[in-house]
Amino acid sequence: MKARALAVSALSLAMLFVTSPAVSAPSSGCASVTIDITTGTATVAPGTTIGIHGQIANCSAHKERYTLTVSAMSSCGQKASLATSRLAFNPDQTLIWAVSYPMPVDTCTGPWEATASVSDNGGTQARELSGARTSASTTITIQ
């Protein structure tokens, strides 16, 4: 009788572990980003509206949310925050993004660098995997 009670208890305990799913840590994202500037010419004048665009790829096998931040810096240190957006991704999904930016008339001449960066829900840059980049930059000349 004691052996039977022990067997029933062991079986009940085993069923408890089988029916309770294991809890896992939140996934750490995996993303890459590209950026390009479309103007039609290699140089632009202050006051010109430019197109900045690129892609963000979720290289994770899970749904993820990433924050895209697009910023810029002129050759004389003028900083600009161009856009910030929170995006939801399905596994292995790639999204195209675009920003239209009117170059301020007081932008100094010389190189102007735009940067796109991707961060995960923790606020840190999404981890890089297989050479994936979490930030990218491109430069245009202001003349």
PDB file of C-alpha atoms in Angstrom:
ATOM      1  CA  MET A   1       0.000   0.000   0.000  1.00  0.00           C
ATOM      2  CA  LYS A   2       2.861   2.328   0.868  1.00  0.00           C
ATOM      3  CA  ALA A   3       4.521   1.625  -2.479  1.00  0.00           C
ATOM      4  CA  ARG A   4       1.291   2.388  -4.325  1.00  0.00           C
ATOM      5  CA  ALA A   5       0.866   5.747  -2.516  1.00  0.00           C
ATOM      6  CA  LEU A   6       4.476   6.597  -3.288  1.00  0.00           C
ATOM      7  CA  ALA A   7       3.971   5.731  -6.981  1.00  0.00           C
ATOM      8  CA  VAL A   8       0.788   7.858  -7.192  1.00  0.00           C
ATOM      9  CA  SER A   9       2.599  10.779  -5.522  1.00  0.00           C
ATOM     10  CA  ALA A  10       5.551  10.485  -7.888  1.00  0.00           C
ATOM     11  CA  LEU A  11       3.233  10.299 -10.903  1.00  0.00           C
ATOM     12  CA  SER A  12       1.264  13.355  -9.723  1.00  0.00           C
ATOM     13  CA  LEU A  13       4.477  15.298  -9.228  1.00  0.00           C
ATOM     14  CA  ALA A  14       5.721  14.264 -12.675  1.00  0.00           C
ATOM     15  CA  MET A  15       2.431  15.405 -14.264  1.00  0.00           C
ATOM     16  CA  LEU A  16       2.793  18.784 -12.560  1.00  0.00           C
ATOM     17  CA  PHE A  17       6.160  19.342 -14.239  1.00  0.00           C
ATOM     18  CA  VAL A  18       4.936  18.084 -17.609  1.00  0.00           C
ATOM     19  CA  THR A  19       1.903  20.403 -17.711  1.00  0.00           C
ATOM     20  CA  SER A  20       3.728  23.522 -16.481  1.00  0.00           C
ATOM     21  CA  PRO A  21       5.671  25.197 -19.272  1.00  0.00           C
ATOM     22  CA  ALA A  22       9.165  26.332 -18.515  1.00  0.00           C
ATOM     23  CA  VAL A  23       9.598  30.057 -18.106  1.00  0.00           C
ATOM     24  CA  SER A  24      12.283  31.541 -20.310  1.00  0.00           C
ATOM     25  CA  ALA A  25      14.015  34.870 -20.242  1.00  0.00           C
ATOM     26  CA  PRO A  26      12.800  37.500 -22.687  1.00  0.00           C
ATOM     27  CA  SER A  27      14.428  37.137 -26.058  1.00  0.00           C
ATOM     28  CA  SER A  28      17.225  39.439 -27.010  1.00  0.00           C
ATOM     29  CA  GLY A  29      16.582  40.874 -30.446  1.00  0.00           C
ATOM     30  CA  CYS A  30      18.705  40.584 -33.520  1.00  0.00           C
ATOM     31  CA  ALA A  31      18.474  43.397 -36.051  1.00  0.00           C
ATOM     32  CA  SER A  32      20.314  45.086 -38.881  1.00  0.00           C
ATOM     33  CA  VAL A  33      19.776  48.508 -40.451  1.00  0.00           C
ATOM     34  CA  THR A  34      20.750  50.296 -43.672  1.00  0.00           C
ATOM     35  CA  ILE A  35      20.588  53.994 -44.623  1.00  0.00           C
ATOM     36  CA  ASP A  36      20.882  56.032 -47.818  1.00  0.00           C
ATOM     37  CA  ILE A  37      20.179  59.616 -48.924  1.00  0.00           C
ATOM     38  CA  THR A  38      18.300  60.369 -52.136  1.00  0.00           C
ATOM     39  CA  THR A  39      18.813  63.821 -53.654  1.00  0.00           C
ATOM     40  CA  GLY A  40      19.580  63.344 -57.332  1.00  0.00           C
ATOM     41  CA  THR A  41      22.960  65.079 -56.934  1.00  0.00           C
ATOM     42  CA  ALA A  42      26.127  64.565 -54.895  1.00  0.00           C
ATOM     43  CA  THR A  43      25.730  67.947 -53.202  1.00  0.00           C
ATOM     44  CA  VAL A  44      22.737  69.917 -51.930  1.00  0.00           C
ATOM     45  CA  ALA A  45      22.183  73.509 -50.903  1.00  0.00           C
ATOM     46  CA  PRO A  46      20.836  74.534 -47.503  1.00  0.00           C
ATOM     47  CA  GLY A  47      17.034  74.718 -47.734  1.00  0.00           C
ATOM     48  CA  THR A  48      16.802  71.656 -50.008  1.00  0.00           C
ATOM     49  CA  THR A  49      14.509  68.800 -48.959  1.00  0.00           C
ATOM     50  CA  ILE A  50      16.238  65.419 -49.048  1.00  0.00           C
ATOM     51  CA  GLY A  51      14.979  61.859 -48.728  1.00  0.00           C
ATOM     52  CA  ILE A  52      16.619  59.550 -46.199  1.00  0.00           C
ATOM     53  CA  HIS A  53      15.648  55.889 -46.324  1.00  0.00           C
ATOM     54  CA  GLY A  54      16.745  52.368 -45.505  1.00  0.00           C
ATOM     55  CA  GLN A  55      15.727  48.959 -44.242  1.00  0.00           C
ATOM     56  CA  ILE A  56      15.515  47.294 -40.853  1.00  0.00           C
ATOM     57  CA  ALA A  57      15.685  43.506 -40.719  1.00  0.00           C
ATOM     58  CA  ASN A  58      14.623  41.363 -37.768  1.00  0.00           C
ATOM     59  CA  CYS A  59      17.004  38.400 -37.938  1.00  0.00           C
ATOM     60  CA  SER A  60      15.348  36.784 -34.911  1.00  0.00           C
ATOM     61  CA  ALA A  61      13.038  33.775 -35.156  1.00  0.00           C
ATOM     62  CA  HIS A  62      10.680  35.607 -32.760  1.00  0.00           C
ATOM     63  CA  LYS A  63       8.423  38.640 -32.931  1.00  0.00           C
ATOM     64  CA  GLU A  64      10.371  41.705 -31.826  1.00  0.00           C
ATOM     65  CA  ARG A  65       9.896  45.437 -31.282  1.00  0.00           C
ATOM     66  CA  TYR A  66      12.684  47.829 -32.178  1.00  0.00           C
ATOM     67  CA  THR A  67      13.110  51.582 -31.984  1.00  0.00           C
ATOM     68  CA  LEU A  68      14.549  53.297 -35.057  1.00  0.00           C
ATOM     69  CA  THR A  69      16.327  56.595 -34.400  1.00  0.00           C
ATOM     70  CA  VAL A  70      17.513  58.776 -37.284  1.00  0.00           C
ATOM     71  CA  SER A  71      19.859  61.651 -36.461  1.00  0.00           C
ATOM     72  CA  ALA A  72      22.347  63.878 -38.268  1.00  0.00           C
ATOM     73  CA  MET A  73      25.482  65.934 -37.663  1.00  0.00           C
ATOM     74  CA  SER A  74      26.893  68.725 -39.817  1.00  0.00           C
ATOM     75  CA  SER A  75      30.606  69.359 -40.265  1.00  0.00           C
ATOM     76  CA  CYS A  76      30.447  72.276 -37.803  1.00  0.00           C
ATOM     77  CA  GLY A  77      28.724  70.270 -35.055  1.00  0.00           C
ATOM     78  CA  GLN A  78      25.054  71.091 -35.687  1.00  0.00           C
ATOM     79  CA  LYS A  79      23.062  68.097 -34.394  1.00  0.00           C
ATOM     80  CA  ALA A  80      19.564  67.191 -35.534  1.00  0.00           C
ATOM     81  CA  SER A  81      17.129  64.513 -34.388  1.00  0.00           C
ATOM     82  CA  LEU A  82      15.239  63.621 -37.568  1.00  0.00           C
ATOM     83  CA  ALA A  83      12.901  60.809 -36.499  1.00  0.00           C
ATOM     84  CA  THR A  84      12.181  58.183 -33.865  1.00  0.00           C
ATOM     85  CA  SER A  85       9.754  55.325 -34.369  1.00  0.00           C
ATOM     86  CA  ARG A  86       8.838  52.126 -32.499  1.00  0.00           C
ATOM     87  CA  LEU A  87       8.278  49.252 -34.950  1.00  0.00           C
ATOM     88  CA  ALA A  88       6.858  45.734 -34.515  1.00  0.00           C
ATOM     89  CA  PHE A  89       8.380  42.865 -36.507  1.00  0.00           C
ATOM     90  CA  ASN A  90       7.357  39.319 -37.265  1.00  0.00           C
ATOM     91  CA  PRO A  91      10.111  36.675 -37.289  1.00  0.00           C
ATOM     92  CA  ASP A  92      12.654  37.287 -40.080  1.00  0.00           C
ATOM     93  CA  GLN A  93      10.719  40.339 -41.349  1.00  0.00           C
ATOM     94  CA  THR A  94      12.325  43.304 -43.128  1.00  0.00           C
ATOM     95  CA  LEU A  95      10.690  46.751 -43.213  1.00  0.00           C
ATOM     96  CA  ILE A  96      11.516  49.762 -45.375  1.00  0.00           C
ATOM     97  CA  TRP A  97      11.591  53.186 -43.706  1.00  0.00           C
ATOM     98  CA  ALA A  98      11.804  56.704 -45.131  1.00  0.00           C
ATOM     99  CA  VAL A  99      12.113  60.267 -43.811  1.00  0.00           C
ATOM    100  CA  SER A 100      11.770  63.519 -45.748  1.00  0.00           C
ATOM    101  CA  TYR A 101      14.015  66.208 -44.263  1.00  0.00           C
ATOM    102  CA  PRO A 102      14.153  69.889 -45.234  1.00  0.00           C
ATOM    103  CA  MET A 103      17.782  70.915 -44.775  1.00  0.00           C
ATOM    104  CA  PRO A 104      17.761  74.061 -42.588  1.00  0.00           C
ATOM    105  CA  VAL A 105      18.889  77.205 -44.408  1.00  0.00           C
ATOM    106  CA  ASP A 106      21.503  77.852 -41.700  1.00  0.00           C
ATOM    107  CA  THR A 107      23.208  74.455 -42.163  1.00  0.00           C
ATOM    108  CA  CYS A 108      26.940  75.004 -42.570  1.00  0.00           C
ATOM    109  CA  THR A 109      28.685  73.825 -45.728  1.00  0.00           C
ATOM    110  CA  GLY A 110      30.697  70.618 -45.826  1.00  0.00           C
ATOM    111  CA  PRO A 111      29.958  66.980 -45.004  1.00  0.00           C
ATOM    112  CA  TRP A 112      26.575  66.230 -43.405  1.00  0.00           C
ATOM    113  CA  GLU A 113      26.253  62.754 -41.886  1.00  0.00           C
ATOM    114  CA  ALA A 114      22.939  60.991 -41.251  1.00  0.00           C
ATOM    115  CA  THR A 115      22.864  57.984 -38.903  1.00  0.00           C
ATOM    116  CA  ALA A 116      20.171  55.352 -38.361  1.00  0.00           C
ATOM    117  CA  SER A 117      20.351  53.215 -35.237  1.00  0.00           C
ATOM    118  CA  VAL A 118      18.171  50.407 -33.929  1.00  0.00           C
ATOM    119  CA  SER A 119      17.626  49.586 -30.268  1.00  0.00           C
ATOM    120  CA  ASP A 120      15.622  46.831 -28.612  1.00  0.00           C
ATOM    121  CA  ASN A 121      13.078  47.061 -25.790  1.00  0.00           C
ATOM    122  CA  GLY A 122      15.814  47.361 -23.188  1.00  0.00           C
ATOM    123  CA  GLY A 123      17.070  50.559 -24.764  1.00  0.00           C
ATOM    124  CA  THR A 124      20.432  49.061 -25.641  1.00  0.00           C
ATOM    125  CA  GLN A 125      21.491  48.359 -29.174  1.00  0.00           C
ATOM    126  CA  ALA A 126      20.021  45.144 -30.506  1.00  0.00           C
ATOM    127  CA  ARG A 127      22.629  42.416 -30.542  1.00  0.00           C
ATOM    128  CA  GLU A 128      24.491  41.839 -33.743  1.00  0.00           C
ATOM    129  CA  LEU A 129      24.465  38.414 -35.333  1.00  0.00           C
ATOM    130  CA  SER A 130      26.264  37.152 -38.428  1.00  0.00           C
ATOM    131  CA  GLY A 131      27.657  40.570 -39.245  1.00  0.00           C
ATOM    132  CA  ALA A 132      24.332  42.396 -38.859  1.00  0.00           C
ATOM    133  CA  ARG A 133      24.714  46.089 -38.097  1.00  0.00           C
ATOM    134  CA  THR A 134      22.639  47.985 -35.563  1.00  0.00           C
ATOM    135  CA  SER A 135      23.665  51.395 -36.830  1.00  0.00           C
ATOM    136  CA  ALA A 136      24.576  52.763 -40.223  1.00  0.00           C
ATOM    137  CA  SER A 137      25.651  56.156 -41.551  1.00  0.00           C
ATOM    138  CA  THR A 138      25.821  57.958 -44.864  1.00  0.00           C
ATOM    139  CA  THR A 139      27.224  61.351 -45.845  1.00  0.00           C
ATOM    140  CA  ILE A 140      26.229  64.077 -48.284  1.00  0.00           C
ATOM    141  CA  THR A 141      27.951  67.390 -49.024  1.00  0.00           C
ATOM    142  CA  ILE A 142      26.211  70.678 -48.245  1.00  0.00           C
ATOM    143  CA  GLN A 143      27.346  73.434 -50.605  1.00  0.00           C
TER     144      GLN A 143
END
